[in-house]
Amino acid sequence: MTLPLKIDEEVRDALKGGRPVVALESTIVSHGMPYPQNIETARSAANAVRNEGAVPATIAVLSGQMTVGMSEADMDVLARAGRTVRKLSRANLASCIAAGETGSTTVAATMIAAHLAGIEVFATGGIGGVHRGAEASFDISADLQELSITPVAVVCAGAKAILDIPKTLEVLETLGVPVTTFGSPDFPAFWSRASSVPSPSMSSSTRQIAREFLLRRRLGLQGGQLVANPVPAEDEIPAAVMNPLIEHAVAEARERATGPSLTPFVLGRIFELSEGRSAKANAALMLSNARLAARIASDLSDLRRTE
Ligand code: PSU
Ligand code: MN
C-alpha cells in the first residue's frame, strides 16, 4: 500500500531544495470561522507566508487523500462546507482516509501530515487544550499529546479563554513540550496579548527558536514545540470585553455540546455574540502567526544549510 499522501508540486520542490515551507491547518477554515471570513483568512495567511519568502501548505483530507498544499478551489469547498465536514484528529484520521471521505485537519492531524511530508513549521490560530471543567469532563484536546510526539514547531496566538489556560500549560509541561512566547513574558490569550499567566519561557529571536528545534532533534527528544505569538497590539480585544461573551458561550455549551463538537460550538457562539468583532482580531493574529512561522522556517532552513 502506498502512502495516501498528495504533496503539491511547489511544496515538494521547496522541500527537496531545503527551502522554507509552512503548514497551515484546515479545521480553522471549516469549523473555526464563518464563511466568508474563513476563506479570506486562509487566503491571506497563505499570502503572508509567501511574502516572507516561504511556501504555504494548507493540509486536509480530500476524498481519502491526505493533501499537503491545497488549491484555492479546494479550500473554498471546505470553507463553504463548514461544520458538515469531518473534523480530524489522531484518532479518526486513518478511518477518514480508509473510507475515501473528506475532512479538515485539527492541529494534531495537521502535525501528523506535515511531519509525513517533511514540514517542520506550522502556523495556526489557537491550539486545543484543557477545557474548563476538565476535572469533571476529562476533555483535554489531543493537540497537547500530539505536541509531545510529533516533531513540528507550532506557532499559535496562545489559547482562547474557552480553555483553562493554567491547566493547559501544566499538561504541556508534564508532557515535556517546550512553550516559548515570542517577545512577551505572558502567555497570550488569543484575542488578548496577555492571559495574566506567565509563559514558561520567552524569546525574541526566531533564530534561537529554530536552533532549539534543531537541538531537540539532535538530542533525540521526541515531539515538537509550541511558540505563542501575542496578537498585534492594534488588533487586540481586551479580556474584559471577551470574558463575559466566553462565559455565556461556555455556559450554553454545557447543555448543547460535548466531545469534538464542543470547541466548534463555543467558537461559533462567540462569533455570533461578538457580532463579528472577534473576526478582525482572529484574521490579524492568523497573519501575524503565518509571518512568524515563515521566519522560523527560513531560519531553520539556513541553519540546516550551514550545519
Ligand atoms: N482553537 C481555536 N480555533 C480553532 C481550534 C481551536 O481558537 O479553530 C480548532 C483547531 O483545529 C484545534 C481544534 O486543533 O479546534 C481542537 O479541537 P478539540 O478541542 O476538539 O481537540
Ligand atoms: Mn475534546
CSV table of C-alpha atoms and ligand atoms in Angstrom, one decimal:
chain,number,residue,atom,x,y,z
A,1,MET,CA,0.0,0.0,0.0
A,2,THR,CA,1.4,3.4,-0.9
A,3,LEU,CA,1.2,6.3,1.5
A,4,PRO,CA,-2.0,8.2,0.8
A,5,LEU,CA,-0.2,11.5,0.6
A,6,LYS,CA,-0.6,14.0,-2.1
A,7,ILE,CA,2.0,16.8,-1.9
A,8,ASP,CA,1.6,19.9,-4.1
A,9,GLU,CA,4.4,20.3,-6.7
A,10,GLU,CA,5.6,23.7,-5.4
A,11,VAL,CA,5.7,22.4,-1.9
A,12,ARG,CA,7.5,19.2,-2.9
A,13,ASP,CA,10.2,21.3,-4.9
A,14,ALA,CA,10.7,23.6,-1.9
A,15,LEU,CA,11.2,20.7,0.5
A,16,LYS,CA,13.6,18.9,-1.9
A,17,GLY,CA,15.6,22.1,-2.2
A,18,GLY,CA,15.7,22.7,1.6
A,19,ARG,CA,13.7,25.9,1.2
A,20,PRO,CA,11.2,27.0,3.9
A,21,VAL,CA,7.7,25.6,4.0
A,22,VAL,CA,4.9,26.4,6.5
A,23,ALA,CA,2.0,24.1,7.1
A,24,LEU,CA,-1.5,25.6,7.7
A,25,GLU,CA,-4.5,23.7,9.1
A,26,SER,CA,-8.0,23.4,7.7
A,27,THR,CA,-10.2,22.9,10.8
A,28,ILE,CA,-9.8,26.6,11.5
A,29,VAL,CA,-11.3,27.1,8.0
A,30,SER,CA,-14.2,24.6,8.2
A,31,HIS,CA,-15.0,24.7,12.0
A,32,GLY,CA,-13.2,27.8,13.3
A,33,MET,CA,-14.8,30.7,11.5
A,34,PRO,CA,-17.9,31.5,9.5
A,35,TYR,CA,-17.9,31.9,5.7
A,36,PRO,CA,-16.6,34.0,4.0
A,37,GLN,CA,-14.1,35.2,6.7
A,38,ASN,CA,-12.7,31.7,6.9
A,39,ILE,CA,-11.6,31.6,3.2
A,40,GLU,CA,-10.4,35.2,3.2
A,41,THR,CA,-8.3,34.5,6.3
A,42,ALA,CA,-7.0,31.2,4.8
A,43,ARG,CA,-6.0,33.0,1.6
A,44,SER,CA,-4.3,35.9,3.4
A,45,ALA,CA,-2.4,33.6,5.7
A,46,ALA,CA,-1.0,31.7,2.7
A,47,ASN,CA,0.0,35.1,1.1
A,48,ALA,CA,1.6,36.2,4.4
A,49,VAL,CA,3.8,33.1,4.3
A,50,ARG,CA,4.7,33.8,0.7
A,51,ASN,CA,5.6,37.5,1.5
A,52,GLU,CA,8.1,36.2,4.0
A,53,GLY,CA,9.8,34.0,1.3
A,54,ALA,CA,8.3,30.6,2.4
A,55,VAL,CA,5.9,28.3,0.7
A,56,PRO,CA,2.5,27.7,2.3
A,57,ALA,CA,1.0,24.2,2.5
A,58,THR,CA,-2.6,24.0,3.7
A,59,ILE,CA,-3.5,20.5,4.8
A,60,ALA,CA,-6.7,18.5,4.7
A,61,VAL,CA,-8.0,15.0,3.7
A,62,LEU,CA,-9.8,15.3,0.4
A,63,SER,CA,-11.7,12.2,-0.9
A,64,GLY,CA,-9.4,9.9,1.1
A,65,GLN,CA,-6.2,11.7,0.1
A,66,MET,CA,-4.1,13.4,2.7
A,67,THR,CA,-3.4,16.6,0.8
A,68,VAL,CA,-0.5,18.8,1.6
A,69,GLY,CA,-0.8,22.1,-0.3
A,70,MET,CA,-4.4,22.6,-1.2
A,71,SER,CA,-5.6,24.6,-4.2
A,72,GLU,CA,-7.7,27.7,-3.5
A,73,ALA,CA,-10.7,25.9,-5.1
A,74,ASP,CA,-10.4,23.0,-2.7
A,75,MET,CA,-10.1,25.4,0.2
A,76,ASP,CA,-13.2,27.2,-0.9
A,77,VAL,CA,-15.1,23.9,-0.9
A,78,LEU,CA,-14.1,23.2,2.7
A,79,ALA,CA,-14.8,26.8,3.7
A,80,ARG,CA,-18.4,26.6,2.3
A,81,ALA,CA,-19.0,23.1,3.8
A,82,GLY,CA,-18.2,24.4,7.2
A,83,ARG,CA,-19.0,22.1,10.1
A,84,THR,CA,-20.6,19.4,7.8
A,85,VAL,CA,-17.1,18.0,7.0
A,86,ARG,CA,-15.4,15.7,9.4
A,87,LYS,CA,-13.1,17.2,12.0
A,88,LEU,CA,-9.9,15.0,12.0
A,89,SER,CA,-7.5,14.4,14.8
A,90,ARG,CA,-5.1,11.5,15.5
A,91,ALA,CA,-7.9,9.1,16.4
A,92,ASN,CA,-10.1,9.4,13.3
A,93,LEU,CA,-7.5,10.4,10.6
A,94,ALA,CA,-7.0,6.9,9.2
A,95,SER,CA,-10.7,6.0,9.2
A,96,CYS,CA,-11.5,9.0,7.0
A,97,ILE,CA,-8.8,8.1,4.6
A,98,ALA,CA,-9.9,4.4,4.5
A,99,ALA,CA,-13.5,5.5,3.8
A,100,GLY,CA,-12.3,7.8,1.0
A,101,GLU,CA,-14.0,10.7,2.7
A,102,THR,CA,-13.2,14.4,3.2
A,103,GLY,CA,-12.2,16.0,6.5
A,104,SER,CA,-10.4,19.0,7.8
A,105,THR,CA,-7.4,18.5,10.0
A,106,THR,CA,-7.0,19.9,13.5
A,107,VAL,CA,-3.7,20.9,14.9
A,108,ALA,CA,-3.0,17.3,15.9
A,109,ALA,CA,-3.8,15.8,12.4
A,110,THR,CA,-2.1,18.7,10.6
A,111,MET,CA,1.1,18.0,12.6
A,112,ILE,CA,1.0,14.3,11.6
A,113,ALA,CA,0.5,15.1,7.9
A,114,ALA,CA,3.1,17.9,8.0
A,115,HIS,CA,5.7,15.5,9.5
A,116,LEU,CA,5.0,12.8,7.0
A,117,ALA,CA,5.6,15.4,4.2
A,118,GLY,CA,8.8,16.6,5.8
A,119,ILE,CA,7.4,20.0,7.0
A,120,GLU,CA,8.7,21.2,10.4
A,121,VAL,CA,6.9,24.5,11.0
A,122,PHE,CA,3.2,25.1,11.2
A,123,ALA,CA,1.1,28.2,11.8
A,124,THR,CA,-2.4,28.1,13.4
A,125,GLY,CA,-4.7,30.5,15.3
A,126,GLY,CA,-5.3,28.9,18.7
A,127,ILE,CA,-4.5,25.3,19.8
A,128,GLY,CA,-6.8,23.0,21.6
A,129,GLY,CA,-6.1,22.4,25.3
A,130,VAL,CA,-7.6,21.5,28.6
A,131,HIS,CA,-11.3,22.6,28.7
A,132,ARG,CA,-12.7,24.4,31.7
A,133,GLY,CA,-14.3,21.9,33.9
A,134,ALA,CA,-12.0,19.1,32.6
A,135,GLU,CA,-11.8,17.8,36.2
A,136,ALA,CA,-15.3,16.5,35.6
A,137,SER,CA,-15.5,16.1,31.8
A,138,PHE,CA,-11.9,14.9,31.2
A,139,ASP,CA,-12.0,16.9,28.0
A,140,ILE,CA,-8.4,17.5,27.0
A,141,SER,CA,-7.5,18.2,23.3
A,142,ALA,CA,-5.4,15.6,21.6
A,143,ASP,CA,-3.4,18.5,20.3
A,144,LEU,CA,-1.4,18.5,23.5
A,145,GLN,CA,-0.4,14.9,23.3
A,146,GLU,CA,0.5,15.4,19.6
A,147,LEU,CA,2.9,18.2,20.5
A,148,SER,CA,4.7,15.7,22.7
A,149,ILE,CA,5.0,13.1,20.0
A,150,THR,CA,5.4,14.7,16.6
A,151,PRO,CA,8.4,16.9,15.8
A,152,VAL,CA,6.7,20.0,14.4
A,153,ALA,CA,7.0,23.6,15.7
A,154,VAL,CA,3.5,25.1,16.1
A,155,VAL,CA,3.0,28.8,16.1
A,156,CYS,CA,-0.2,30.0,17.7
A,157,ALA,CA,-1.7,33.1,19.4
A,158,GLY,CA,-1.9,31.1,22.7
A,159,ALA,CA,-5.2,29.6,23.8
A,160,LYS,CA,-8.6,31.0,24.0
A,161,ALA,CA,-10.1,31.6,27.4
A,162,ILE,CA,-12.7,28.9,26.5
A,163,LEU,CA,-9.9,26.7,27.8
A,164,ASP,CA,-8.4,26.5,31.2
A,165,ILE,CA,-5.0,28.1,30.4
A,166,PRO,CA,-3.1,27.3,33.6
A,167,LYS,CA,-4.2,23.6,33.3
A,168,THR,CA,-3.2,23.6,29.6
A,169,LEU,CA,0.3,24.8,30.5
A,170,GLU,CA,0.6,22.3,33.3
A,171,VAL,CA,-0.3,19.4,30.9
A,172,LEU,CA,2.2,20.7,28.3
A,173,GLU,CA,4.9,20.8,31.0
A,174,THR,CA,4.0,17.3,32.1
A,175,LEU,CA,4.3,16.1,28.5
A,176,GLY,CA,7.7,17.7,28.1
A,177,VAL,CA,6.5,20.2,25.4
A,178,PRO,CA,8.6,23.4,25.3
A,179,VAL,CA,6.4,26.6,25.3
A,180,THR,CA,8.0,29.9,24.3
A,181,THR,CA,6.2,33.2,24.0
A,182,PHE,CA,7.6,35.5,21.3
A,183,GLY,CA,8.6,38.9,22.7
A,184,SER,CA,6.5,38.7,25.9
A,185,PRO,CA,6.8,37.2,29.4
A,186,ASP,CA,3.0,36.4,29.5
A,187,PHE,CA,1.4,33.5,27.7
A,188,PRO,CA,-1.1,35.1,25.3
A,189,ALA,CA,-4.9,34.5,25.4
A,190,PHE,CA,-5.7,34.6,21.6
A,191,TRP,CA,-7.7,37.9,21.3
A,192,SER,CA,-5.8,39.5,24.2
A,193,ARG,CA,-2.0,39.9,24.4
A,194,ALA,CA,-1.8,38.7,27.9
A,195,SER,CA,-3.6,36.0,29.9
A,196,SER,CA,-2.0,37.0,33.2
A,197,VAL,CA,-0.4,33.6,33.2
A,198,PRO,CA,3.4,33.7,32.9
A,199,SER,CA,4.8,31.9,29.9
A,200,PRO,CA,7.2,29.0,30.7
A,201,SER,CA,9.8,30.8,28.6
A,202,MET,CA,10.2,33.8,26.3
A,203,SER,CA,12.3,34.5,23.2
A,204,SER,CA,12.6,37.4,20.9
A,205,SER,CA,14.7,35.6,18.3
A,206,THR,CA,13.4,33.4,15.6
A,207,ARG,CA,16.9,32.0,15.0
A,208,GLN,CA,17.1,30.9,18.6
A,209,ILE,CA,13.7,29.2,18.3
A,210,ALA,CA,14.9,27.4,15.2
A,211,ARG,CA,18.2,26.4,16.9
A,212,GLU,CA,16.2,25.0,19.9
A,213,PHE,CA,14.1,23.0,17.4
A,214,LEU,CA,17.2,21.5,15.8
A,215,LEU,CA,18.9,20.9,19.1
A,216,ARG,CA,15.9,18.9,20.4
A,217,ARG,CA,16.1,16.7,17.3
A,218,ARG,CA,19.8,16.1,17.8
A,219,LEU,CA,19.2,15.3,21.5
A,220,GLY,CA,16.7,12.7,20.4
A,221,LEU,CA,13.9,14.5,22.3
A,222,GLN,CA,10.6,13.4,20.9
A,223,GLY,CA,7.9,15.8,20.0
A,224,GLY,CA,7.5,19.4,18.8
A,225,GLN,CA,7.4,22.8,20.5
A,226,LEU,CA,4.8,25.5,20.9
A,227,VAL,CA,5.6,29.1,20.0
A,228,ALA,CA,3.0,31.5,21.3
A,229,ASN,CA,2.8,34.8,19.4
A,230,PRO,CA,0.7,37.6,21.1
A,231,VAL,CA,-1.9,39.2,18.8
A,232,PRO,CA,-0.6,42.6,17.4
A,233,ALA,CA,-1.4,45.4,19.9
A,234,GLU,CA,-3.6,47.3,17.5
A,235,ASP,CA,-5.9,44.3,16.9
A,236,GLU,CA,-6.2,43.1,20.5
A,237,ILE,CA,-9.6,42.9,22.2
A,238,PRO,CA,-9.3,43.4,25.9
A,239,ALA,CA,-10.1,40.3,28.1
A,240,ALA,CA,-12.7,42.4,29.9
A,241,VAL,CA,-14.7,42.6,26.7
A,242,MET,CA,-14.3,39.0,25.7
A,243,ASN,CA,-14.7,37.3,29.0
A,244,PRO,CA,-18.4,37.8,29.5
A,245,LEU,CA,-19.1,36.5,26.0
A,246,ILE,CA,-16.9,33.5,26.6
A,247,GLU,CA,-18.7,32.8,29.9
A,248,HIS,CA,-22.0,32.9,28.1
A,249,ALA,CA,-20.9,30.6,25.3
A,250,VAL,CA,-19.3,28.1,27.7
A,251,ALA,CA,-22.5,28.0,29.8
A,252,GLU,CA,-24.7,27.4,26.8
A,253,ALA,CA,-22.3,24.7,25.6
A,254,ARG,CA,-22.8,22.8,28.8
A,255,GLU,CA,-26.3,21.9,27.7
A,256,ARG,CA,-25.7,21.7,24.0
A,257,ALA,CA,-22.3,20.3,23.0
A,258,THR,CA,-19.7,17.7,24.1
A,259,GLY,CA,-16.7,15.9,22.6
A,260,PRO,CA,-15.3,17.1,19.3
A,261,SER,CA,-18.3,19.4,18.7
A,262,LEU,CA,-17.6,21.4,21.9
A,263,THR,CA,-14.8,23.6,20.5
A,264,PRO,CA,-16.6,24.4,17.2
A,265,PHE,CA,-19.9,25.2,19.1
A,266,VAL,CA,-18.2,27.6,21.6
A,267,LEU,CA,-16.2,29.3,18.8
A,268,GLY,CA,-19.4,29.7,16.7
A,269,ARG,CA,-21.3,31.2,19.6
A,270,ILE,CA,-18.5,33.7,20.4
A,271,PHE,CA,-18.5,34.9,16.8
A,272,GLU,CA,-22.2,35.5,16.9
A,273,LEU,CA,-22.1,37.1,20.4
A,274,SER,CA,-19.3,39.4,19.4
A,275,GLU,CA,-21.1,40.4,16.2
A,276,GLY,CA,-18.0,39.8,14.1
A,277,ARG,CA,-15.8,41.9,16.3
A,278,SER,CA,-13.6,38.9,17.1
A,279,ALA,CA,-13.3,38.1,13.4
A,280,LYS,CA,-11.0,41.0,12.7
A,281,ALA,CA,-8.7,40.1,15.6
A,282,ASN,CA,-8.8,36.5,14.5
A,283,ALA,CA,-7.7,37.3,11.0
A,284,ALA,CA,-4.9,39.7,12.2
A,285,LEU,CA,-3.4,37.2,14.6
A,286,MET,CA,-3.5,34.4,11.9
A,287,LEU,CA,-1.5,36.7,9.6
A,288,SER,CA,0.9,37.5,12.3
A,289,ASN,CA,1.4,33.8,13.1
A,290,ALA,CA,1.9,32.9,9.5
A,291,ARG,CA,4.6,35.6,9.2
A,292,LEU,CA,6.4,34.5,12.3
A,293,ALA,CA,6.2,30.8,11.3
A,294,ALA,CA,7.7,31.7,7.9
A,295,ARG,CA,10.6,33.5,9.6
A,296,ILE,CA,11.2,30.5,11.9
A,297,ALA,CA,11.1,28.1,8.8
A,298,SER,CA,13.6,30.4,7.0
A,299,ASP,CA,16.0,30.4,9.9
A,300,LEU,CA,15.6,26.6,10.2
A,301,SER,CA,16.4,26.1,6.6
A,302,ASP,CA,19.5,28.5,6.9
A,303,LEU,CA,20.7,26.6,9.9
A,304,ARG,CA,20.4,23.2,8.1
A,305,ARG,CA,22.3,24.6,5.2
A,306,THR,CA,25.3,25.8,7.3
A,307,GLU,CA,25.2,22.8,9.6
B,1,PSU,N1,-9.0,26.8,18.9
B,1,PSU,C1,-9.2,27.9,18.2
B,1,PSU,N2,-9.6,27.8,16.9
B,1,PSU,C2,-9.7,26.6,16.3
B,1,PSU,C3,-9.5,25.5,17.0
B,1,PSU,C4,-9.1,25.6,18.3
B,1,PSU,O1,-9.1,29.0,18.8
B,1,PSU,O2,-10.1,26.6,15.1
B,1,PSU,C5,-9.5,24.1,16.3
B,1,PSU,C6,-8.1,23.7,15.9
B,1,PSU,O3,-8.2,22.9,14.7
B,1,PSU,C7,-7.7,22.7,17.1
B,1,PSU,C8,-9.1,22.1,17.4
B,1,PSU,O4,-6.7,21.8,16.7
B,1,PSU,O5,-10.0,23.1,17.2
B,1,PSU,C9,-9.1,21.5,18.7
B,1,PSU,O6,-10.3,20.8,18.9
B,1,PSU,P1,-10.5,19.8,20.2
B,1,PSU,O7,-10.6,20.8,21.3
B,1,PSU,O8,-11.8,19.1,19.9
B,1,PSU,O9,-9.3,18.9,20.2
B,2,MN,MN,-12.2,17.5,23.2
